[in-house]
Tab-separated table of C-alpha atoms and ligand atoms in Angstrom:
chain	number	residue	atom	x	y	z
A	1	MET	CA	91.296	50.805	-61.867
A	2	SER	CA	89.700	47.630	-60.680
A	3	ILE	CA	85.972	47.358	-60.162
A	4	THR	CA	84.630	44.856	-57.618
A	5	ILE	CA	81.019	43.723	-57.910
A	6	LEU	CA	78.884	41.438	-55.755
A	7	GLY	CA	76.251	39.588	-57.791
A	8	ILE	CA	73.049	38.179	-56.294
A	9	GLU	CA	70.773	35.740	-58.128
A	10	SER	CA	67.426	34.537	-56.718
A	11	SER	CA	65.060	34.330	-59.695
A	12	CYS	CA	63.998	30.687	-59.396
A	13	ASP	CA	65.180	27.863	-57.142
A	14	ASP	CA	68.894	28.592	-56.743
A	15	THR	CA	70.194	31.145	-54.254
A	16	SER	CA	73.552	32.364	-55.492
A	17	ALA	CA	76.123	35.064	-54.757
A	18	ALA	CA	79.372	35.793	-56.578
A	19	VAL	CA	82.179	38.337	-56.485
A	20	ILE	CA	83.885	39.548	-59.614
A	21	GLN	CA	86.866	41.899	-59.990
A	22	ASN	CA	86.697	43.444	-63.433
A	23	THR	CA	85.940	40.309	-65.478
A	24	THR	CA	87.717	37.848	-63.166
A	25	LEU	CA	85.571	35.652	-60.965
A	26	LEU	CA	86.733	35.514	-57.342
A	27	SER	CA	83.884	33.397	-55.919
A	28	ASN	CA	80.571	31.868	-57.013
A	29	VAL	CA	78.440	30.186	-54.348
A	30	ILE	CA	75.196	28.399	-55.233
A	31	ALA	CA	72.668	26.866	-52.823
A	32	SER	CA	70.252	24.681	-54.789
A	33	GLN	CA	66.874	24.057	-53.202
A	34	ALA	CA	66.204	20.340	-52.763
A	35	VAL	CA	62.758	21.073	-51.285
A	36	HIS	CA	61.057	21.060	-54.732
A	37	VAL	CA	62.135	17.599	-55.871
A	38	LYS	CA	59.341	15.755	-54.108
A	39	TYR	CA	56.711	17.982	-55.789
A	40	GLY	CA	58.089	17.429	-59.291
A	41	GLY	CA	58.487	21.162	-59.925
A	42	VAL	CA	59.299	24.483	-58.257
A	43	ILE	CA	56.753	25.619	-55.645
A	44	PRO	CA	57.052	29.427	-55.635
A	45	GLU	CA	56.160	29.949	-51.973
A	46	LEU	CA	58.668	27.349	-50.807
A	47	ALA	CA	61.302	28.880	-53.111
A	48	SER	CA	60.928	32.341	-51.518
A	49	ARG	CA	61.213	30.885	-48.029
A	50	ALA	CA	64.319	28.895	-48.941
A	51	HIS	CA	65.886	32.029	-50.494
A	52	GLN	CA	65.266	33.856	-47.218
A	53	GLN	CA	67.036	31.123	-45.286
A	54	ASN	CA	69.939	30.852	-47.719
A	55	ILE	CA	70.712	34.396	-48.756
A	56	ILE	CA	72.729	35.599	-45.750
A	57	PRO	CA	75.048	32.539	-45.510
A	58	VAL	CA	75.426	32.407	-49.314
A	59	VAL	CA	76.438	36.092	-49.614
A	60	ASP	CA	78.659	35.801	-46.551
A	61	THR	CA	80.472	32.762	-47.990
A	62	ALA	CA	80.895	34.397	-51.408
A	63	LEU	CA	82.492	37.494	-49.822
A	64	LYS	CA	84.756	35.399	-47.564
A	65	GLU	CA	85.874	33.106	-50.392
A	66	ALA	CA	86.725	36.175	-52.456
A	67	GLY	CA	88.563	37.768	-49.536
A	68	ILE	CA	86.445	40.907	-49.881
A	69	THR	CA	84.660	42.899	-47.159
A	70	PRO	CA	81.445	44.763	-48.109
A	71	ASP	CA	83.134	48.177	-47.862
A	72	LYS	CA	85.463	47.172	-50.723
A	73	LEU	CA	82.565	46.606	-53.138
A	74	ASP	CA	81.924	49.126	-55.896
A	75	ALA	CA	78.377	47.916	-56.557
A	76	ILE	CA	75.814	45.222	-55.792
A	77	ALA	CA	74.259	43.662	-58.879
A	78	PHE	CA	70.996	41.774	-58.445
A	79	THR	CA	68.526	39.967	-60.690
A	80	ARG	CA	65.492	42.204	-61.199
A	81	GLY	CA	63.668	39.719	-63.432
A	82	PRO	CA	62.316	37.725	-65.139
A	83	GLY	CA	61.515	35.026	-62.605
A	84	LEU	CA	59.285	34.189	-59.646
A	85	LEU	CA	58.170	37.412	-58.000
A	86	GLY	CA	58.540	36.225	-54.400
A	87	SER	CA	62.007	34.825	-55.096
A	88	LEU	CA	63.124	37.984	-56.901
A	89	LEU	CA	61.807	40.063	-54.005
A	90	VAL	CA	64.165	38.313	-51.558
A	91	GLY	CA	67.256	39.087	-53.683
A	92	THR	CA	66.141	42.639	-54.490
A	93	SER	CA	65.316	43.488	-50.874
A	94	PHE	CA	68.562	41.997	-49.631
A	95	ALA	CA	70.534	43.988	-52.218
A	96	LYS	CA	68.759	47.179	-51.082
A	97	GLY	CA	69.548	46.505	-47.424
A	98	LEU	CA	73.225	45.813	-48.078
A	99	SER	CA	73.406	48.795	-50.395
A	100	ILE	CA	71.928	51.215	-47.844
A	101	ALA	CA	73.937	49.802	-44.924
A	102	ASN	CA	77.267	50.148	-46.755
A	103	ASN	CA	76.455	53.089	-49.008
A	104	ILE	CA	77.204	51.089	-52.180
A	105	PRO	CA	75.223	51.599	-55.393
A	106	MET	CA	72.861	48.938	-56.754
A	107	VAL	CA	72.743	47.724	-60.356
A	108	GLU	CA	69.738	45.816	-61.684
A	109	VAL	CA	70.369	42.943	-64.078
A	110	ASN	CA	68.117	41.109	-66.500
A	111	HIS	CA	68.527	37.395	-65.809
A	112	LEU	CA	68.523	36.544	-69.541
A	113	GLN	CA	71.227	39.066	-70.294
A	114	GLY	CA	73.159	37.460	-67.453
A	115	HIS	CA	73.023	34.022	-69.085
A	116	ILE	CA	74.408	35.495	-72.320
A	117	LEU	CA	77.162	37.532	-70.648
A	118	SER	CA	78.409	34.444	-68.775
A	119	HIS	CA	80.602	34.058	-71.880
A	120	PHE	CA	82.691	37.025	-70.704
A	121	ILE	CA	83.640	35.681	-67.269
A	122	ASP	CA	87.360	34.982	-66.809
A	123	LEU	CA	88.697	32.582	-64.192
A	124	PRO	CA	91.618	33.581	-61.916
A	125	ASP	CA	93.883	30.949	-63.478
A	126	ARG	CA	92.879	31.380	-67.104
A	127	GLU	CA	91.200	33.728	-69.532
A	128	MET	CA	88.208	32.202	-71.238
A	129	PRO	CA	87.582	32.454	-74.990
A	130	HIS	CA	85.113	35.296	-75.596
A	131	PRO	CA	82.908	35.729	-78.668
A	132	SER	CA	83.448	38.815	-80.844
A	133	PHE	CA	80.614	41.250	-81.514
A	134	PRO	CA	78.209	40.824	-83.103
A	135	PHE	CA	77.554	37.203	-82.197
A	136	LEU	CA	74.445	35.042	-82.042
A	137	CYS	CA	73.439	33.376	-78.792
A	138	LEU	CA	70.997	30.507	-78.533
A	139	LEU	CA	69.547	31.089	-75.077
A	140	VAL	CA	67.823	27.972	-73.801
A	141	SER	CA	66.549	27.785	-70.239
A	142	GLY	CA	63.604	26.535	-68.217
A	143	GLY	CA	61.525	29.601	-69.060
A	144	HIS	CA	62.976	30.965	-72.306
A	145	THR	CA	64.151	29.888	-75.751
A	146	GLN	CA	65.555	32.688	-77.862
A	147	ILE	CA	68.070	33.551	-80.534
A	148	VAL	CA	69.695	36.819	-79.547
A	149	LYS	CA	71.893	39.004	-81.699
A	150	VAL	CA	74.471	40.477	-79.335
A	151	SER	CA	76.103	43.664	-80.651
A	152	SER	CA	77.783	44.692	-77.384
A	153	PRO	CA	77.450	43.660	-73.713
A	154	LEU	CA	74.488	46.010	-73.399
A	155	ASP	CA	73.062	45.958	-76.899
A	156	MET	CA	71.069	42.811	-77.564
A	157	GLU	CA	68.202	42.067	-79.902
A	158	ILE	CA	65.936	39.018	-79.696
A	159	ILE	CA	65.534	37.832	-83.285
A	160	GLY	CA	63.686	34.597	-82.525
A	161	SER	CA	61.843	33.141	-79.572
A	162	THR	CA	59.440	30.386	-78.585
A	163	ILE	CA	55.766	31.002	-79.187
A	164	ASP	CA	54.748	28.573	-76.414
A	165	ASP	CA	56.877	26.309	-74.184
A	166	ALA	CA	60.603	26.735	-73.598
A	167	ALA	CA	63.079	23.976	-74.487
A	168	GLY	CA	63.756	23.334	-70.786
A	169	GLU	CA	60.012	23.038	-70.190
A	170	ALA	CA	59.793	20.411	-72.939
A	171	PHE	CA	62.482	18.384	-71.160
A	172	ASP	CA	60.894	18.868	-67.734
A	173	LYS	CA	57.281	18.180	-68.756
A	174	CYS	CA	58.100	15.068	-70.807
A	175	ALA	CA	60.274	13.787	-67.946
A	176	LYS	CA	57.350	14.251	-65.593
A	177	VAL	CA	54.980	12.131	-67.698
A	178	MET	CA	57.647	9.390	-67.735
A	179	GLY	CA	57.756	9.549	-63.930
A	180	LEU	CA	61.307	10.948	-63.870
A	181	PRO	CA	62.389	13.387	-61.129
A	182	TYR	CA	62.552	17.203	-61.455
A	183	PRO	CA	64.396	18.822	-63.154
A	184	GLY	CA	63.977	16.441	-66.062
A	185	GLY	CA	66.657	17.868	-68.371
A	186	PRO	CA	69.723	16.360	-66.680
A	187	VAL	CA	67.966	12.985	-66.189
A	188	ILE	CA	66.913	12.763	-69.847
A	189	ASP	CA	70.432	13.778	-70.879
A	190	ARG	CA	71.869	10.860	-68.860
A	191	LEU	CA	69.315	8.245	-69.996
A	192	ALA	CA	69.529	9.365	-73.645
A	193	LYS	CA	73.151	8.201	-73.790
A	194	GLU	CA	71.976	4.571	-73.571
A	195	GLY	CA	69.070	4.893	-76.011
A	196	ASN	CA	68.444	4.810	-79.749
A	197	ALA	CA	67.552	8.306	-80.973
A	198	GLU	CA	65.861	6.871	-84.095
A	199	ALA	CA	63.488	4.605	-82.124
A	200	PHE	CA	60.590	7.105	-82.039
A	201	THR	CA	59.528	10.023	-84.205
A	202	PHE	CA	57.823	13.033	-82.673
A	203	ALA	CA	56.123	16.044	-84.250
A	204	LYS	CA	58.262	18.982	-85.334
A	205	PRO	CA	56.709	22.453	-85.430
A	206	HIS	CA	55.874	24.772	-88.309
A	207	VAL	CA	56.128	28.304	-86.988
A	208	LYS	CA	55.471	31.526	-88.858
A	209	GLY	CA	58.322	33.609	-87.408
A	210	GLU	CA	61.523	33.016	-89.346
A	211	PHE	CA	63.653	32.167	-86.286
A	212	ASP	CA	60.895	31.294	-83.808
A	213	PHE	CA	60.400	28.027	-81.925
A	214	SER	CA	57.496	25.956	-80.662
A	215	PHE	CA	57.622	22.970	-78.319
A	216	SER	CA	54.019	22.410	-77.284
A	217	GLY	CA	53.264	20.222	-80.324
A	218	LEU	CA	56.251	18.026	-79.529
A	219	LYS	CA	55.032	17.697	-75.941
A	220	THR	CA	51.559	16.617	-77.104
A	221	SER	CA	52.993	14.197	-79.643
A	222	PHE	CA	55.224	12.694	-76.940
A	223	LEU	CA	52.219	12.334	-74.614
A	224	TYR	CA	50.102	10.615	-77.308
A	225	THR	CA	52.903	8.186	-78.170
A	226	LEU	CA	53.153	7.203	-74.528
A	227	ARG	CA	49.375	6.906	-74.108
A	228	ASP	CA	48.938	4.708	-77.197
A	229	HIS	CA	51.716	2.305	-76.204
A	230	VAL	CA	50.861	2.166	-72.502
A	231	LYS	CA	47.316	1.017	-73.428
A	232	GLU	CA	48.846	-2.143	-74.907
A	233	ASP	CA	51.719	-2.578	-72.479
A	234	PRO	CA	51.575	-0.950	-69.028
A	235	ASP	CA	55.363	-1.404	-68.658
A	236	PHE	CA	56.077	0.376	-71.959
A	237	VAL	CA	57.695	3.477	-70.436
A	238	GLU	CA	59.891	1.469	-68.100
A	239	LYS	CA	61.078	-0.798	-70.956
A	240	HIS	CA	61.715	1.980	-73.478
A	241	LYS	CA	62.835	4.843	-71.223
A	242	ALA	CA	66.287	5.236	-72.774
A	243	ASP	CA	64.945	5.179	-76.360
A	244	LEU	CA	62.194	7.662	-75.472
A	245	CYS	CA	64.728	10.012	-73.884
A	246	ALA	CA	67.179	9.712	-76.783
A	247	SER	CA	64.465	10.332	-79.405
A	248	LEU	CA	62.961	13.250	-77.479
A	249	GLN	CA	66.355	14.879	-76.913
A	250	LYS	CA	67.270	14.486	-80.581
A	251	THR	CA	63.995	16.132	-81.656
A	252	ILE	CA	64.515	19.095	-79.307
A	253	ILE	CA	68.090	19.539	-80.551
A	254	ASP	CA	66.956	19.345	-84.198
A	255	ILE	CA	64.326	22.043	-83.608
A	256	LEU	CA	66.900	24.307	-81.946
A	257	LEU	CA	69.632	23.706	-84.526
A	258	THR	CA	67.368	24.247	-87.547
A	259	GLN	CA	66.507	27.780	-86.433
A	260	LEU	CA	70.025	28.587	-85.247
A	261	ILE	CA	71.534	27.569	-88.590
A	262	LYS	CA	68.899	29.632	-90.426
A	263	ALA	CA	69.763	32.668	-88.287
A	264	THR	CA	73.505	32.350	-88.946
A	265	LYS	CA	72.855	32.132	-92.692
A	266	LYS	CA	70.530	35.133	-92.722
A	267	THR	CA	72.720	37.358	-90.527
A	268	ASN	CA	76.020	36.017	-91.850
A	269	ILE	CA	77.303	35.930	-88.265
A	270	LYS	CA	79.799	33.176	-87.533
A	271	ASP	CA	80.455	33.596	-83.815
A	272	VAL	CA	77.829	31.399	-82.199
A	273	ALA	CA	77.272	30.874	-78.462
A	274	ILE	CA	74.824	28.873	-76.395
A	275	ALA	CA	73.680	29.756	-72.868
A	276	GLY	CA	71.122	28.864	-70.186
A	277	GLY	CA	70.341	25.658	-68.305
A	278	VAL	CA	69.621	23.563	-71.415
A	279	SER	CA	73.077	24.456	-72.784
A	280	ALA	CA	74.316	21.925	-70.187
A	281	ASN	CA	72.808	19.214	-72.402
A	282	SER	CA	75.595	17.011	-73.732
A	283	GLY	CA	73.750	16.253	-76.992
A	284	LEU	CA	73.130	19.945	-77.704
A	285	ARG	CA	76.734	20.846	-76.889
A	286	GLU	CA	78.022	18.210	-79.310
A	287	ALA	CA	75.507	19.149	-82.012
A	288	VAL	CA	76.422	22.863	-81.860
A	289	ALA	CA	80.155	22.095	-81.895
A	290	GLU	CA	79.654	19.762	-84.875
A	291	ALA	CA	77.507	22.293	-86.782
A	292	GLY	CA	80.254	24.849	-86.128
A	293	ARG	CA	82.980	22.584	-87.492
A	294	ARG	CA	80.986	21.920	-90.639
A	295	ARG	CA	79.917	25.520	-91.217
A	296	GLY	CA	83.053	27.406	-90.187
A	297	TRP	CA	81.577	29.019	-87.046
A	298	ARG	CA	83.549	29.813	-83.939
A	299	THR	CA	81.412	28.159	-81.269
A	300	PHE	CA	81.273	29.146	-77.608
A	301	ILE	CA	80.019	26.441	-75.273
A	302	PRO	CA	79.920	27.573	-71.623
A	303	GLU	CA	81.555	25.688	-68.770
A	304	LEU	CA	78.901	23.548	-67.101
A	305	LYS	CA	78.900	25.632	-63.911
A	306	PHE	CA	77.874	28.718	-65.912
A	307	THR	CA	75.000	27.070	-67.794
A	308	THR	CA	72.394	26.830	-65.020
A	309	ASP	CA	71.470	29.737	-62.770
A	310	ASN	CA	74.424	31.361	-60.999
A	311	ALA	CA	75.357	34.775	-59.629
A	312	ALA	CA	78.660	35.004	-61.538
A	313	MET	CA	76.655	35.884	-64.658
A	314	ILE	CA	74.757	38.555	-62.701
A	315	ALA	CA	78.026	40.008	-61.393
A	316	ILE	CA	79.603	40.226	-64.875
A	317	SER	CA	76.448	41.884	-66.251
A	318	GLY	CA	76.548	44.288	-63.306
A	319	TYR	CA	80.167	45.078	-64.144
A	320	TYR	CA	79.278	46.206	-67.689
A	321	ARG	CA	76.290	48.226	-66.502
A	322	TYR	CA	78.257	49.851	-63.663
A	323	GLN	CA	80.953	50.901	-66.157
A	324	GLN	CA	78.251	52.741	-68.091
A	325	GLY	CA	76.924	54.417	-64.925
A	326	MET	CA	73.653	52.474	-65.093
A	327	LEU	CA	72.755	52.498	-61.391
A	328	SER	CA	69.360	51.678	-59.886
A	329	SER	CA	67.417	53.736	-57.362
A	330	TYR	CA	66.013	52.476	-54.062
A	331	ASP	CA	62.432	52.515	-55.298
A	332	ILE	CA	63.197	49.743	-57.790
A	333	ALA	CA	60.873	46.692	-57.707
A	334	PRO	CA	61.388	43.218	-59.162
A	335	VAL	CA	59.513	42.296	-62.339
A	336	ALA	CA	58.264	38.745	-62.998
A	337	ARG	CA	58.043	39.180	-66.765
A	338	LEU	CA	60.841	41.259	-68.143
A	339	GLU	CA	60.489	40.649	-71.845
A	340	ASP	CA	62.881	43.337	-72.912
A	341	ILE	CA	66.405	41.934	-72.762
A	342	LEU	CA	67.841	45.071	-71.106
B	1	KG4	O1	68.804	28.515	-66.797
B	1	KG4	P1	68.172	27.611	-65.831
B	1	KG4	O2	69.027	27.045	-64.711
B	1	KG4	O3	66.944	28.286	-65.147
B	1	KG4	C1	66.086	29.145	-65.827
B	1	KG4	O4	66.447	30.338	-65.971
B	1	KG4	O5	65.048	28.630	-66.300
B	1	KG4	O6	67.530	26.407	-66.671
B	1	KG4	C2	66.851	25.358	-66.054
B	1	KG4	C3	66.448	24.372	-67.124
B	1	KG4	C4	65.540	23.254	-66.629
B	1	KG4	O7	64.444	23.151	-67.513
B	1	KG4	C5	66.429	22.012	-66.711
B	1	KG4	O8	65.722	20.807	-66.974
B	1	KG4	C6	67.328	22.376	-67.860
B	1	KG4	O9	67.610	23.737	-67.669
B	1	KG4	N1	68.570	21.593	-67.868
B	1	KG4	C7	68.874	20.687	-68.832
B	1	KG4	C8	70.108	20.099	-68.468
B	1	KG4	N2	70.524	20.673	-67.301
B	1	KG4	C9	69.561	21.590	-66.955
B	1	KG4	N3	68.208	20.329	-69.945
B	1	KG4	C10	68.762	19.381	-70.724
B	1	KG4	N4	69.922	18.757	-70.433
B	1	KG4	C11	70.634	19.085	-69.332
B	1	KG4	N5	71.790	18.466	-69.067
B	2	ZN	ZN1	68.245	30.981	-65.879
């Protein structure tokens, strides 16, 4: 029997809706909010307002593109957290309204679990390669950096995580001090291609946790390098932008890869996936693929459209939860910090 799920994602600055039938994606509509660019970061209040404006047309388009009317849905999956509370509230409230109006059950989804389960989405014209269980997933986004041991779609264990900034934050904050637009990750990725990654050396962390990460020291070291050089040459950043980006990106990738390799050795797991916005980074994608070739891993690198926030990943997570009868009640509230992966 086929199960049809509508997914709704509104945790940060993208309003997205998607329809999935079993594991096959029928539509995935994303409205990105341009309003934040001029502020150099996401303004929570503006994000909630933009979600409110976008959510009805985005859901409507996703249903139409999929050729599905609301009465044909088996469940509505929505992001409960983690994320910006006001933004989450828009998606959660909308899901409740649609659920009550059409008498369809709701399924809450953890945004982080969604990023990981994006590896199980199939496209109408082709099945995607899926990792086997257990596999390790390096989850790298704007708010999180974790190594997760995934034993089944609903059984995940965080075995390493950042003790301060996330990898995406390191990209975004360093981009900001260079005067680059938000979000900084994609811009650094592009500029890094023209730079020399050996031009600058930045601090690498020493963390106690075996598979943990830290990026705040790198950020400080980057800031000090800039400050020292700019004192002598005010045009330093402009002249060396590509080299700074290439060296910064290489350092971030090295930090991520060191812990990921350690985790594969310790767990003896050879199916290795990456997920989250930073997994769009071309340098990281190449580095993980190369590490896999050398170490005999099967690597799973998501399609670019499934790396950053999208509702397809919420819909697929909802599908697995719905199958297990994990429905949510109408008194459910969004949660800004949902540390537990489930
Ligand atoms: O997963 P995501 O869309 O949102 C969160 O859940 O946080 O991740 C957003 C993060 C931002 O920090 C952004 O700079 C980063 O992903 N990002 C990238 C690239 N594309 C997006 N970082 C490095 N290289 C990229 N190509
Ligand atoms: Zn995300």
